[in-house]
Amino acid sequence: NNNAKIPIEYDNLPEQDALTNILLKNGVYYLYSVNGKLIKKFPGGYGLEAFYNGLAKAYKGVPFRVGYINYEGEEAIPLIYDDCQTLHTGLAWVKKDGIYGYIDENGKQQLPFIYLQADKFIDGKAEVETAEGKLIIDTKGKVLKITGPPSPRNIYGEKGSN
């Protein structure tokens, strides 16, 4: 039925990608197709964001750890990070122990954990920050452009945050 609707009984507005909606009810997340069909009820204890390319950013615990789960509710990329980007551009920044690096959709580290700040890749370029300054890099980590000095908080060796 293309006119199916998701029941209005959830605690949040849907996190939506092109194919699915994620809804929360009484601490449990539910995955619905965009036409309203329930696909999966996820185990309690996880927080979820929208699915992209079959993976959703997930978080759990106190303090929470972040990674990615698949449509089956399995940890596809272990929840070992402080924070991470929604994985929809091929490479995603991840933050561990206050420092950023980049992983691919399989969880393999593609760029080292050396950045004090990191942004998502757009058209093969991302803005990052090191103790030396703000940079534009490509997906191999090659510096394409220096865009400015380091932020004042980073001049003194403090770890950046996102």
PDB file of C-alpha atoms in Angstrom:
ATOM      1  CA  ASN A   1       0.000   0.000   0.000  1.00  0.00           C
ATOM      2  CA  ASN A   2       1.715   3.198  -1.137  1.00  0.00           C
ATOM      3  CA  ASN A   3      -0.524   5.259   1.138  1.00  0.00           C
ATOM      4  CA  ALA A   4       0.701   3.532   4.328  1.00  0.00           C
ATOM      5  CA  LYS A   5       1.572   5.868   7.172  1.00  0.00           C
ATOM      6  CA  ILE A   6       3.792   5.413  10.195  1.00  0.00           C
ATOM      7  CA  PRO A   7       1.653   5.505  13.367  1.00  0.00           C
ATOM      8  CA  ILE A   8       1.949   8.766  15.327  1.00  0.00           C
ATOM      9  CA  GLU A   9       3.043   7.211  18.599  1.00  0.00           C
ATOM     10  CA  TYR A  10       6.783   7.834  18.719  1.00  0.00           C
ATOM     11  CA  ASP A  11       9.014  10.008  20.902  1.00  0.00           C
ATOM     12  CA  ASN A  12      10.894  11.709  18.041  1.00  0.00           C
ATOM     13  CA  LEU A  13      10.693  12.964  14.499  1.00  0.00           C
ATOM     14  CA  PRO A  14      12.111  10.472  12.024  1.00  0.00           C
ATOM     15  CA  GLU A  15      15.785  10.334  11.108  1.00  0.00           C
ATOM     16  CA  GLN A  16      15.358   9.717   7.405  1.00  0.00           C
ATOM     17  CA  ASP A  17      17.456   8.789   4.405  1.00  0.00           C
ATOM     18  CA  ALA A  18      16.056   8.031   0.954  1.00  0.00           C
ATOM     19  CA  LEU A  19      14.826   4.550   1.917  1.00  0.00           C
ATOM     20  CA  THR A  20      14.105   4.405   5.639  1.00  0.00           C
ATOM     21  CA  ASN A  21      12.909   6.218   8.748  1.00  0.00           C
ATOM     22  CA  ILE A  22      14.272   5.626  12.256  1.00  0.00           C
ATOM     23  CA  LEU A  23      11.829   6.254  15.081  1.00  0.00           C
ATOM     24  CA  LEU A  24      12.151   6.042  18.851  1.00  0.00           C
ATOM     25  CA  LYS A  25       9.476   4.771  21.225  1.00  0.00           C
ATOM     26  CA  ASN A  26      10.046   4.113  24.936  1.00  0.00           C
ATOM     27  CA  GLY A  27      13.815   3.861  24.451  1.00  0.00           C
ATOM     28  CA  VAL A  28      13.646   1.412  21.522  1.00  0.00           C
ATOM     29  CA  TYR A  29      14.407   2.313  17.896  1.00  0.00           C
ATOM     30  CA  TYR A  30      12.301   1.096  14.983  1.00  0.00           C
ATOM     31  CA  LEU A  31      13.283   1.104  11.309  1.00  0.00           C
ATOM     32  CA  TYR A  32      10.465   1.762   8.845  1.00  0.00           C
ATOM     33  CA  SER A  33      10.450   1.910   5.068  1.00  0.00           C
ATOM     34  CA  VAL A  34       9.451   5.320   3.720  1.00  0.00           C
ATOM     35  CA  ASN A  35       6.050   3.853   2.813  1.00  0.00           C
ATOM     36  CA  GLY A  36       5.392   2.941   6.451  1.00  0.00           C
ATOM     37  CA  LYS A  37       6.301  -0.769   6.647  1.00  0.00           C
ATOM     38  CA  LEU A  38       8.096  -1.847   9.844  1.00  0.00           C
ATOM     39  CA  ILE A  39      11.427  -3.375   8.837  1.00  0.00           C
ATOM     40  CA  LYS A  40      13.247  -3.920  12.137  1.00  0.00           C
ATOM     41  CA  LYS A  41      13.033  -3.312  15.871  1.00  0.00           C
ATOM     42  CA  PHE A  42      16.517  -2.646  17.223  1.00  0.00           C
ATOM     43  CA  PRO A  43      17.783  -3.878  20.580  1.00  0.00           C
ATOM     44  CA  GLY A  44      17.510  -1.406  23.431  1.00  0.00           C
ATOM     45  CA  GLY A  45      20.485   0.544  24.658  1.00  0.00           C
ATOM     46  CA  TYR A  46      21.478   2.018  21.292  1.00  0.00           C
ATOM     47  CA  GLY A  47      20.974   5.536  20.033  1.00  0.00           C
ATOM     48  CA  LEU A  48      20.708   5.702  16.251  1.00  0.00           C
ATOM     49  CA  GLU A  49      20.858   8.195  13.422  1.00  0.00           C
ATOM     50  CA  ALA A  50      19.741   7.763   9.803  1.00  0.00           C
ATOM     51  CA  PHE A  51      21.023   4.918   7.636  1.00  0.00           C
ATOM     52  CA  TYR A  52      23.250   5.741   4.681  1.00  0.00           C
ATOM     53  CA  ASN A  53      24.685   3.025   2.470  1.00  0.00           C
ATOM     54  CA  GLY A  54      23.321   0.401   4.860  1.00  0.00           C
ATOM     55  CA  LEU A  55      25.002   1.804   7.990  1.00  0.00           C
ATOM     56  CA  ALA A  56      23.694   4.033  10.766  1.00  0.00           C
ATOM     57  CA  LYS A  57      25.727   6.013  13.258  1.00  0.00           C
ATOM     58  CA  ALA A  58      25.057   4.356  16.614  1.00  0.00           C
ATOM     59  CA  TYR A  59      25.989   5.203  20.189  1.00  0.00           C
ATOM     60  CA  LYS A  60      25.764   3.343  23.465  1.00  0.00           C
ATOM     61  CA  GLY A  61      26.974   3.474  27.052  1.00  0.00           C
ATOM     62  CA  VAL A  62      27.983   6.141  29.553  1.00  0.00           C
ATOM     63  CA  PRO A  63      30.105   7.868  28.506  1.00  0.00           C
ATOM     64  CA  PHE A  64      28.791   6.796  25.152  1.00  0.00           C
ATOM     65  CA  ARG A  65      30.938   5.173  22.500  1.00  0.00           C
ATOM     66  CA  VAL A  66      30.116   5.636  18.826  1.00  0.00           C
ATOM     67  CA  GLY A  67      30.354   3.450  15.711  1.00  0.00           C
ATOM     68  CA  TYR A  68      28.013   2.054  13.065  1.00  0.00           C
ATOM     69  CA  ILE A  69      25.373  -0.677  12.914  1.00  0.00           C
ATOM     70  CA  ASN A  70      23.828  -2.344   9.883  1.00  0.00           C
ATOM     71  CA  TYR A  71      20.175  -3.074   9.061  1.00  0.00           C
ATOM     72  CA  GLU A  72      20.406  -6.327  11.042  1.00  0.00           C
ATOM     73  CA  GLY A  73      21.302  -4.410  14.208  1.00  0.00           C
ATOM     74  CA  GLU A  74      24.872  -5.756  14.231  1.00  0.00           C
ATOM     75  CA  GLU A  75      27.868  -3.557  14.995  1.00  0.00           C
ATOM     76  CA  ALA A  76      29.367  -3.337  11.504  1.00  0.00           C
ATOM     77  CA  ILE A  77      32.044  -0.928  12.749  1.00  0.00           C
ATOM     78  CA  PRO A  78      32.674  -1.312  16.502  1.00  0.00           C
ATOM     79  CA  LEU A  79      31.443   1.369  18.885  1.00  0.00           C
ATOM     80  CA  ILE A  80      34.932   2.486  19.939  1.00  0.00           C
ATOM     81  CA  TYR A  81      34.949   6.175  19.012  1.00  0.00           C
ATOM     82  CA  ASP A  82      34.236   9.398  20.915  1.00  0.00           C
ATOM     83  CA  ASP A  83      32.250  10.673  17.927  1.00  0.00           C
ATOM     84  CA  CYS A  84      31.915  10.090  14.192  1.00  0.00           C
ATOM     85  CA  GLN A  85      30.373  11.493  11.053  1.00  0.00           C
ATOM     86  CA  THR A  86      27.389   9.877   9.390  1.00  0.00           C
ATOM     87  CA  LEU A  87      28.991   7.595   6.813  1.00  0.00           C
ATOM     88  CA  HIS A  88      27.623   8.776   3.486  1.00  0.00           C
ATOM     89  CA  THR A  89      30.590  10.195   1.566  1.00  0.00           C
ATOM     90  CA  GLY A  90      32.974   7.205   1.269  1.00  0.00           C
ATOM     91  CA  LEU A  91      35.268   8.385   4.071  1.00  0.00           C
ATOM     92  CA  ALA A  92      34.038   9.539   7.457  1.00  0.00           C
ATOM     93  CA  TRP A  93      35.872  11.391  10.181  1.00  0.00           C
ATOM     94  CA  VAL A  94      36.034   9.623  13.517  1.00  0.00           C
ATOM     95  CA  LYS A  95      37.264  11.018  16.804  1.00  0.00           C
ATOM     96  CA  LYS A  96      39.178   8.918  19.318  1.00  0.00           C
ATOM     97  CA  ASP A  97      40.872  10.237  22.455  1.00  0.00           C
ATOM     98  CA  GLY A  98      40.195  13.791  21.245  1.00  0.00           C
ATOM     99  CA  ILE A  99      42.005  13.365  17.896  1.00  0.00           C
ATOM    100  CA  TYR A 100      40.433  12.879  14.455  1.00  0.00           C
ATOM    101  CA  GLY A 101      41.190  10.459  11.645  1.00  0.00           C
ATOM    102  CA  TYR A 102      39.208   9.015   8.726  1.00  0.00           C
ATOM    103  CA  ILE A 103      37.802   5.531   8.098  1.00  0.00           C
ATOM    104  CA  ASP A 104      36.056   3.916   5.139  1.00  0.00           C
ATOM    105  CA  GLU A 105      32.683   2.125   5.080  1.00  0.00           C
ATOM    106  CA  ASN A 106      34.421  -1.097   6.228  1.00  0.00           C
ATOM    107  CA  GLY A 107      35.879   0.575   9.303  1.00  0.00           C
ATOM    108  CA  LYS A 108      39.424   0.526   7.919  1.00  0.00           C
ATOM    109  CA  GLN A 109      41.511   3.545   8.874  1.00  0.00           C
ATOM    110  CA  GLN A 110      42.302   5.516   5.715  1.00  0.00           C
ATOM    111  CA  LEU A 111      43.898   8.635   7.226  1.00  0.00           C
ATOM    112  CA  PRO A 112      45.760   8.661  10.561  1.00  0.00           C
ATOM    113  CA  PHE A 113      44.539  10.126  13.838  1.00  0.00           C
ATOM    114  CA  ILE A 114      46.522  13.365  13.602  1.00  0.00           C
ATOM    115  CA  TYR A 115      43.881  16.066  13.212  1.00  0.00           C
ATOM    116  CA  LEU A 116      42.686  18.436  15.929  1.00  0.00           C
ATOM    117  CA  GLN A 117      39.563  19.217  13.876  1.00  0.00           C
ATOM    118  CA  ALA A 118      38.110  17.462  10.842  1.00  0.00           C
ATOM    119  CA  ASP A 119      35.230  18.033   8.462  1.00  0.00           C
ATOM    120  CA  LYS A 120      33.476  15.799   5.950  1.00  0.00           C
ATOM    121  CA  PHE A 121      34.798  15.259   2.452  1.00  0.00           C
ATOM    122  CA  ILE A 122      32.961  17.122  -0.305  1.00  0.00           C
ATOM    123  CA  ASP A 123      34.090  16.528  -3.878  1.00  0.00           C
ATOM    124  CA  GLY A 124      37.207  14.737  -2.591  1.00  0.00           C
ATOM    125  CA  LYS A 125      38.333  17.562  -0.268  1.00  0.00           C
ATOM    126  CA  ALA A 126      38.020  18.159   3.471  1.00  0.00           C
ATOM    127  CA  GLU A 127      39.059  20.932   5.802  1.00  0.00           C
ATOM    128  CA  VAL A 128      41.166  19.788   8.754  1.00  0.00           C
ATOM    129  CA  GLU A 129      43.274  21.401  11.424  1.00  0.00           C
ATOM    130  CA  THR A 130      46.636  20.382  12.820  1.00  0.00           C
ATOM    131  CA  ALA A 131      48.929  22.169  15.285  1.00  0.00           C
ATOM    132  CA  GLU A 132      50.516  23.770  12.214  1.00  0.00           C
ATOM    133  CA  GLY A 133      47.292  25.272  10.876  1.00  0.00           C
ATOM    134  CA  LYS A 134      44.060  24.831   8.949  1.00  0.00           C
ATOM    135  CA  LEU A 135      44.394  22.805   5.762  1.00  0.00           C
ATOM    136  CA  ILE A 136      42.436  21.468   2.823  1.00  0.00           C
ATOM    137  CA  ILE A 137      43.350  17.820   2.158  1.00  0.00           C
ATOM    138  CA  ASP A 138      42.394  15.208  -0.414  1.00  0.00           C
ATOM    139  CA  THR A 139      41.220  11.654   0.365  1.00  0.00           C
ATOM    140  CA  LYS A 140      44.867  10.487   0.500  1.00  0.00           C
ATOM    141  CA  GLY A 141      45.740  13.122   3.128  1.00  0.00           C
ATOM    142  CA  LYS A 142      47.755  15.255   0.713  1.00  0.00           C
ATOM    143  CA  VAL A 143      47.679  18.941   1.638  1.00  0.00           C
ATOM    144  CA  LEU A 144      46.087  20.883  -1.212  1.00  0.00           C
ATOM    145  CA  LYS A 145      45.973  24.283   0.447  1.00  0.00           C
ATOM    146  CA  ILE A 146      46.839  25.991   3.722  1.00  0.00           C
ATOM    147  CA  THR A 147      43.825  28.074   4.706  1.00  0.00           C
ATOM    148  CA  GLY A 148      44.970  29.664   7.943  1.00  0.00           C
ATOM    149  CA  PRO A 149      46.868  29.482  11.215  1.00  0.00           C
ATOM    150  CA  PRO A 150      45.834  27.072  13.948  1.00  0.00           C
ATOM    151  CA  SER A 151      42.995  28.080  16.233  1.00  0.00           C
ATOM    152  CA  PRO A 152      44.183  29.828  19.417  1.00  0.00           C
ATOM    153  CA  ARG A 153      43.189  26.834  21.559  1.00  0.00           C
ATOM    154  CA  ASN A 154      45.484  24.601  19.457  1.00  0.00           C
ATOM    155  CA  ILE A 155      48.546  26.872  19.600  1.00  0.00           C
ATOM    156  CA  TYR A 156      49.014  25.805  23.223  1.00  0.00           C
ATOM    157  CA  GLY A 157      48.681  22.107  22.493  1.00  0.00           C
ATOM    158  CA  GLU A 158      45.103  21.647  23.659  1.00  0.00           C
ATOM    159  CA  LYS A 159      43.065  19.055  21.798  1.00  0.00           C
ATOM    160  CA  GLY A 160      40.354  20.407  19.553  1.00  0.00           C
ATOM    161  CA  SER A 161      36.766  19.276  19.601  1.00  0.00           C
ATOM    162  CA  ASN A 162      33.969  19.092  17.105  1.00  0.00           C
TER     163      ASN A 162
END
